[in-house]
Amino acid sequence: MTGNNARISHPGFAAKLCTGAQAAAMIEPGDTVGVSGFAGSGHPKVVPIALAERIGQAHDRGEDFQINLLSVATAAELDSALVAVDGIKLRMPYQSVAAMRNQINAGKIGFTDTHLSHVSSQVTAGMFGPLNIAIVEVAAIDPDGTLLPSSSIGISKTWLDQADKIILEVNSAQPDGFRGFHDVYYGPTSPPNLEPIPLTHPKERIGVPYLKCSLDKVIAVVETDIAEQTPDFRPPDADSQKIGNFISEFLAHEVKQGRLPKTLLPLQSGIGNIANAVLAAIDAAGWKGLTAHTELVQDYMLQMLRTGTLAFASSTAFTVSATAQQELFNNLDYYRERVILRPAEVTNHPEVVRRLGCLSMNGLIEADIYGNVNSTHVMGTKMQNGIGGAGDFARNAYITFFTTPSIAKGGAISTIVPMVSHVDHTEHDVHVLVTEQGLADLRGLPPRQRARKIIDVCAHPDYRDALNDYFERASASGAGLHTPHILPEALSWHGRFLESGTMRA
Amino acid sequence: MTGNNARISHPGFAAKLCTGAQAAAMIEPGDTVGVSGFAGSGHPKVVPIALAERIGQAHDRGEDFQINLLSVATAAELDSALVAVDGIKLRMPYQSVAAMRNQINAGKIGFTDTHLSHVSSQVTAGMFGPLNIAIVEVAAIDPDGTLLPSSSIGISKTWLDQADKIILEVNSAQPDGFRGFHDVYYGPTSPPNLEPIPLTHPKERIGVPYLKCSLDKVIAVVETDIAEQTPDFRPPDADSQKIGNFISEFLAHEVKQGRLPKTLLPLQSGIGNIANAVLAAIDAAGWKGLTAHTELVQDYMLQMLRTGTLAFASSTAFTVSATAQQELFNNLDYYRERVILRPAEVTNHPEVVRRLGCLSMNGLIEADIYGNVNSTHVMGTKMQNGIGGAGDFARNAYITFFTTPSIAKGGAISTIVPMVSHVDHTEHDVHVLVTEQGLADLRGLPPRQRARKIIDVCAHPDYRDALNDYFERASASGAGLHTPHILPEALSWHGRFLESGTMRA
């Protein structure tokens, strides 16, 4: 508790002030808990940690205590604390913390991987049972009882609507200057009553700048004053820069051909270093007045908003390094004119992505010669992070790019394989595949032409002959010549890696 | 030519009257040709056949002549005639004719499998190059130059908009009484100018009851008088009836739990005998006042509209047997109040499917123990028909059902396998799996719980032990316990079938 009551301007909410430990004591074993936040921003910082402590104590007493955790927060400290005390039975829809990943792959935690655009609708439809508790961070509670969201919206709107009980964390380390960044759409939430989501441009506002919250459901309000810690991005490496340049050149070509407007279409960019490098390449190539409609405003997007490369960004979260955060907080008035944060259920909605015609760019774990993409399972069995929003964008984008270095683990892994060991994005949804070797434009091509192009253009030279050999033998094997495969051999590269530590023959 | 000029009421169009052979002579080698029709209804019946003849003659003279054929028509006579003369270089997005399938799998024809909801946007975006010619069947050309569509709309609207040249077939065997059935939406077609598609209920009209057509682009008008021939459906077999009953019972349960309204949500039902059996089971179970939003109005949907089980059907085509066609033609006034035909780009649009909250029911070739679905590739390499609209509905439906008998080829094939040999629908998009053995409700479950349920509930008893054995050994193998697999063995059931003719060990 900081005692900084200035952020809680409604007496009804103020009356529920308590400590994190007191709030955590209101959560019961077996509860399904929805936690705010998106990719390390806007998550509650005190109650989950206190809950972990409580669970640990219960376990010390020999009592059962686990919860189901619904969250896109993927904040290391949150997931780690709850994992450390074996406090989670089921996790959905996305995570990216090593401790959590390890427990999922050890079979200790059930993980239901879910398209982010489906989270709200599936929880609302009751697919995960009742949502017992929501824990939501906000920047302020206003006199009319509305909530000022903090650095992300994510699924908070749905959690507040659907939860039986609500715990709020009011974080005064989040600037009050976030006021005006948010746009929360409050249309109907379930069929048969759904209506069009009226968003037609990244810059449009279709909702209200606050979250609604029924005071009756609020069981605790906890004050915090804890800044977010996001590690600095590494500068793009040479391979990532090549990938970025290929994409920027391709986009310029499409404009020249009249297939894209001069200011392109709204960019969607996944998380991570390659994504940042692609943005850096676009920033360096002289584009002006572009827009983004994407899940995260990361460091390079802020820079592009400063340079004018980007005129506007529609998003659901700021996920920025400490350095970029300082720049953001120092210039909130500037960015408020150029950024809107929305609920993920709007940002990722197929209706919106399709209508805006996003140019979608996401990473992957491996792709196969026909362009099927695995973005979740390492060697077919181990969950990495989850599909996140990649499927929402890949399926519905105007042009769908997937990017990857052509090799991993110092060359022991070819990211282009005969057959992927798990499929998240089918060939239908993969238009352009890009590695540091080159960009394969697969649009309109049937499978064998895709294979030729992917092998010739994207595969690493060290693996190209082996891929061609597989493809040629598959084509001569008597298998169907639509998508030739030698099934007993299709996954052998993975088997070889698991046995010998390399995919090399 | 029938000389039945009554169907062509515009002199400008009438002036372009010619024979099928004359029209076919206007198509050049290498042309990309978009043909109207949807699943055996509404396709042009004369010009493609005449074109096949022309191509055959060119080949006899030693000349090259192939076209790229864009069509969902899947009318046996159309695809067969063009295949017989080796007239097709590339085919998209869907086919279901044995002759075509054989040539695709022999590597003679390139086939670009495409989500039906993507056909219009991808062709409009230029992904298939220019659309040189559209051949579109209509029931009449009206005095104002608008076109009365026939028994389907399919992609006709896009073909007419995008093609450089248009050939119309005016078929007087299609009843003029189709007038008033159609609703053609003419909103903007490309980002950044797209707007919400205003459809919020299957019964709504959002467009005009005709197709627009620029006379300038019309190069030929051909009169025909050829009835459509669709084989009678087989009555549902015992297994299909079981599947239908499981689904009907499940829906009743969902209503009881308050998760579905009493009149459900709009039904989407794939093509074929199981789909018909599911509808028959729903029809027999006493439901009243339901709606459908689906690609095809088949025989059972007509029956359900007669009995009142179904109050309304929104669709893109009538695909009915000769018997049902007679019933339809005799009662057009009755059905006109209860059926709307729309462009496939509206029917299948993610925005519309998601908003209406369809209950989506589609067949498959095989599913794996984790609920990934292969709906296109036999034994991983041979194209069956194409993904069609299954992905549009499965990804966006309120509840997604996939149905299949648990065995095929007299038990030589288990349709539940350790790992599917091709993925069209990822586990994220498969909510409920149904065989004649039972219905597995997979909603919200993580992969290993899905596996237990699929094996126990859906697999055929003859294969259950082998599946459990695989799953248990995979779980003990040291692989990741999120989605345990033994990669060298994962596709061995297919290998065994290809070698020995059975998946049995």
PDB file of N, CA, C and O in Angstrom, chain A residues 399-424:
ATOM      1  N   ILE A 399      -1.801  -9.589 -46.800  1.00  0.00           N
ATOM      2  CA  ILE A 399      -0.643 -10.415 -47.137  1.00  0.00           C
ATOM      3  C   ILE A 399      -0.045 -10.919 -45.826  1.00  0.00           C
ATOM      4  O   ILE A 399       0.171 -10.148 -44.897  1.00  0.00           O
ATOM      5  N   THR A 400       0.199 -12.224 -45.772  1.00  0.00           N
ATOM      6  CA  THR A 400       0.709 -12.866 -44.568  1.00  0.00           C
ATOM      7  C   THR A 400       2.172 -13.248 -44.763  1.00  0.00           C
ATOM      8  O   THR A 400       2.479 -14.095 -45.592  1.00  0.00           O
ATOM      9  N   PHE A 401       3.050 -12.634 -44.008  1.00  0.00           N
ATOM     10  CA  PHE A 401       4.479 -12.968 -44.032  1.00  0.00           C
ATOM     11  C   PHE A 401       4.817 -13.804 -42.804  1.00  0.00           C
ATOM     12  O   PHE A 401       4.364 -13.505 -41.702  1.00  0.00           O
ATOM     13  N   PHE A 402       5.646 -14.826 -43.005  1.00  0.00           N
ATOM     14  CA  PHE A 402       6.281 -15.498 -41.875  1.00  0.00           C
ATOM     15  C   PHE A 402       7.791 -15.380 -42.050  1.00  0.00           C
ATOM     16  O   PHE A 402       8.304 -15.552 -43.162  1.00  0.00           O
ATOM     17  N   THR A 403       8.468 -15.079 -40.954  1.00  0.00           N
ATOM     18  CA  THR A 403       9.903 -14.804 -41.004  1.00  0.00           C
ATOM     19  C   THR A 403      10.663 -15.727 -40.059  1.00  0.00           C
ATOM     20  O   THR A 403      10.172 -16.076 -38.994  1.00  0.00           O
ATOM     21  N   THR A 404      11.863 -16.114 -40.475  1.00  0.00           N
ATOM     22  CA  THR A 404      12.714 -16.932 -39.616  1.00  0.00           C
ATOM     23  C   THR A 404      14.135 -16.953 -40.170  1.00  0.00           C
ATOM     24  O   THR A 404      14.315 -16.902 -41.386  1.00  0.00           O
ATOM     25  N   PRO A 405      15.140 -17.027 -39.316  1.00  0.00           N
ATOM     26  CA  PRO A 405      16.460 -17.390 -39.831  1.00  0.00           C
ATOM     27  C   PRO A 405      16.358 -18.804 -40.413  1.00  0.00           C
ATOM     28  O   PRO A 405      15.581 -19.619 -39.909  1.00  0.00           O
ATOM     29  N   SER A 406      17.145 -19.110 -41.420  1.00  0.00           N
ATOM     30  CA  SER A 406      16.996 -20.416 -42.092  1.00  0.00           C
ATOM     31  C   SER A 406      17.577 -21.557 -41.269  1.00  0.00           C
ATOM     32  O   SER A 406      17.273 -22.718 -41.530  1.00  0.00           O
ATOM     33  N   ILE A 407      18.430 -21.242 -40.308  1.00  0.00           N
ATOM     34  CA  ILE A 407      18.963 -22.277 -39.422  1.00  0.00           C
ATOM     35  C   ILE A 407      18.879 -21.799 -37.978  1.00  0.00           C
ATOM     36  O   ILE A 407      18.740 -20.612 -37.714  1.00  0.00           O
ATOM     37  N   ALA A 408      18.954 -22.757 -37.072  1.00  0.00           N
ATOM     38  CA  ALA A 408      18.988 -22.444 -35.649  1.00  0.00           C
ATOM     39  C   ALA A 408      20.036 -23.332 -34.998  1.00  0.00           C
ATOM     40  O   ALA A 408      20.571 -24.246 -35.637  1.00  0.00           O
ATOM     41  N   LYS A 409      20.322 -23.057 -33.725  1.00  0.00           N
ATOM     42  CA  LYS A 409      21.318 -23.849 -32.969  1.00  0.00           C
ATOM     43  C   LYS A 409      22.616 -23.997 -33.764  1.00  0.00           C
ATOM     44  O   LYS A 409      23.104 -25.129 -33.975  1.00  0.00           O
ATOM     45  N   GLY A 410      23.123 -22.897 -34.245  1.00  0.00           N
ATOM     46  CA  GLY A 410      24.401 -22.909 -34.940  1.00  0.00           C
ATOM     47  C   GLY A 410      24.422 -23.790 -36.175  1.00  0.00           C
ATOM     48  O   GLY A 410      25.486 -24.278 -36.587  1.00  0.00           O
ATOM     49  N   GLY A 411      23.260 -24.006 -36.760  1.00  0.00           N
ATOM     50  CA  GLY A 411      23.206 -24.805 -37.981  1.00  0.00           C
ATOM     51  C   GLY A 411      22.769 -26.241 -37.745  1.00  0.00           C
ATOM     52  O   GLY A 411      22.580 -26.992 -38.698  1.00  0.00           O
ATOM     53  N   ALA A 412      22.571 -26.624 -36.494  1.00  0.00           N
ATOM     54  CA  ALA A 412      22.136 -27.999 -36.207  1.00  0.00           C
ATOM     55  C   ALA A 412      20.679 -28.219 -36.597  1.00  0.00           C
ATOM     56  O   ALA A 412      20.237 -29.348 -36.788  1.00  0.00           O
ATOM     57  N   ILE A 413      19.945 -27.126 -36.684  1.00  0.00           N
ATOM     58  CA  ILE A 413      18.536 -27.208 -37.073  1.00  0.00           C
ATOM     59  C   ILE A 413      18.323 -26.412 -38.344  1.00  0.00           C
ATOM     60  O   ILE A 413      18.742 -25.254 -38.440  1.00  0.00           O
ATOM     61  N   SER A 414      17.668 -27.032 -39.323  1.00  0.00           N
ATOM     62  CA  SER A 414      17.149 -26.284 -40.468  1.00  0.00           C
ATOM     63  C   SER A 414      15.718 -25.901 -40.125  1.00  0.00           C
ATOM     64  O   SER A 414      14.909 -26.762 -39.773  1.00  0.00           O
ATOM     65  N   THR A 415      15.403 -24.624 -40.214  1.00  0.00           N
ATOM     66  CA  THR A 415      14.020 -24.220 -39.919  1.00  0.00           C
ATOM     67  C   THR A 415      13.101 -24.534 -41.090  1.00  0.00           C
ATOM     68  O   THR A 415      11.890 -24.418 -40.963  1.00  0.00           O
ATOM     69  N   ILE A 416      13.677 -24.907 -42.221  1.00  0.00           N
ATOM     70  CA  ILE A 416      12.880 -25.423 -43.343  1.00  0.00           C
ATOM     71  C   ILE A 416      13.069 -26.943 -43.345  1.00  0.00           C
ATOM     72  O   ILE A 416      14.182 -27.429 -43.503  1.00  0.00           O
ATOM     73  N   VAL A 417      11.978 -27.665 -43.159  1.00  0.00           N
ATOM     74  CA  VAL A 417      12.049 -29.118 -43.019  1.00  0.00           C
ATOM     75  C   VAL A 417      11.125 -29.786 -44.034  1.00  0.00           C
ATOM     76  O   VAL A 417      10.258 -29.133 -44.616  1.00  0.00           O
ATOM     77  N   PRO A 418      11.302 -31.087 -44.256  1.00  0.00           N
ATOM     78  CA  PRO A 418      10.397 -31.776 -45.196  1.00  0.00           C
ATOM     79  C   PRO A 418       8.924 -31.653 -44.766  1.00  0.00           C
ATOM     80  O   PRO A 418       8.072 -31.324 -45.581  1.00  0.00           O
ATOM     81  N   MET A 419       8.675 -31.908 -43.489  1.00  0.00           N
ATOM     82  CA  MET A 419       7.307 -31.782 -42.976  1.00  0.00           C
ATOM     83  C   MET A 419       7.399 -31.202 -41.573  1.00  0.00           C
ATOM     84  O   MET A 419       8.213 -31.671 -40.772  1.00  0.00           O
ATOM     85  N   VAL A 420       6.601 -30.203 -41.271  1.00  0.00           N
ATOM     86  CA  VAL A 420       6.643 -29.661 -39.918  1.00  0.00           C
ATOM     87  C   VAL A 420       6.103 -30.693 -38.938  1.00  0.00           C
ATOM     88  O   VAL A 420       5.236 -31.503 -39.268  1.00  0.00           O
ATOM     89  N   SER A 421       6.630 -30.647 -37.721  1.00  0.00           N
ATOM     90  CA  SER A 421       6.269 -31.634 -36.709  1.00  0.00           C
ATOM     91  C   SER A 421       4.982 -31.245 -35.974  1.00  0.00           C
ATOM     92  O   SER A 421       4.474 -32.009 -35.161  1.00  0.00           O
ATOM     93  N   HIS A 422       4.465 -30.082 -36.281  1.00  0.00           N
ATOM     94  CA  HIS A 422       3.196 -29.613 -35.728  1.00  0.00           C
ATOM     95  C   HIS A 422       2.742 -28.484 -36.650  1.00  0.00           C
ATOM     96  O   HIS A 422       3.567 -27.748 -37.155  1.00  0.00           O
ATOM     97  N   VAL A 423       1.451 -28.379 -36.857  1.00  0.00           N
ATOM     98  CA  VAL A 423       0.967 -27.321 -37.745  1.00  0.00           C
ATOM     99  C   VAL A 423       0.106 -26.331 -36.965  1.00  0.00           C
ATOM    100  O   VAL A 423      -0.838 -26.722 -36.283  1.00  0.00           O
ATOM    101  N   ASP A 424       0.459 -25.070 -37.070  1.00  0.00           N
ATOM    102  CA  ASP A 424      -0.390 -24.007 -36.521  1.00  0.00           C
ATOM    103  C   ASP A 424      -1.018 -23.166 -37.617  1.00  0.00           C
ATOM    104  O   ASP A 424      -2.114 -22.645 -37.452  1.00  0.00           O
TER     105      ASP A 424
END
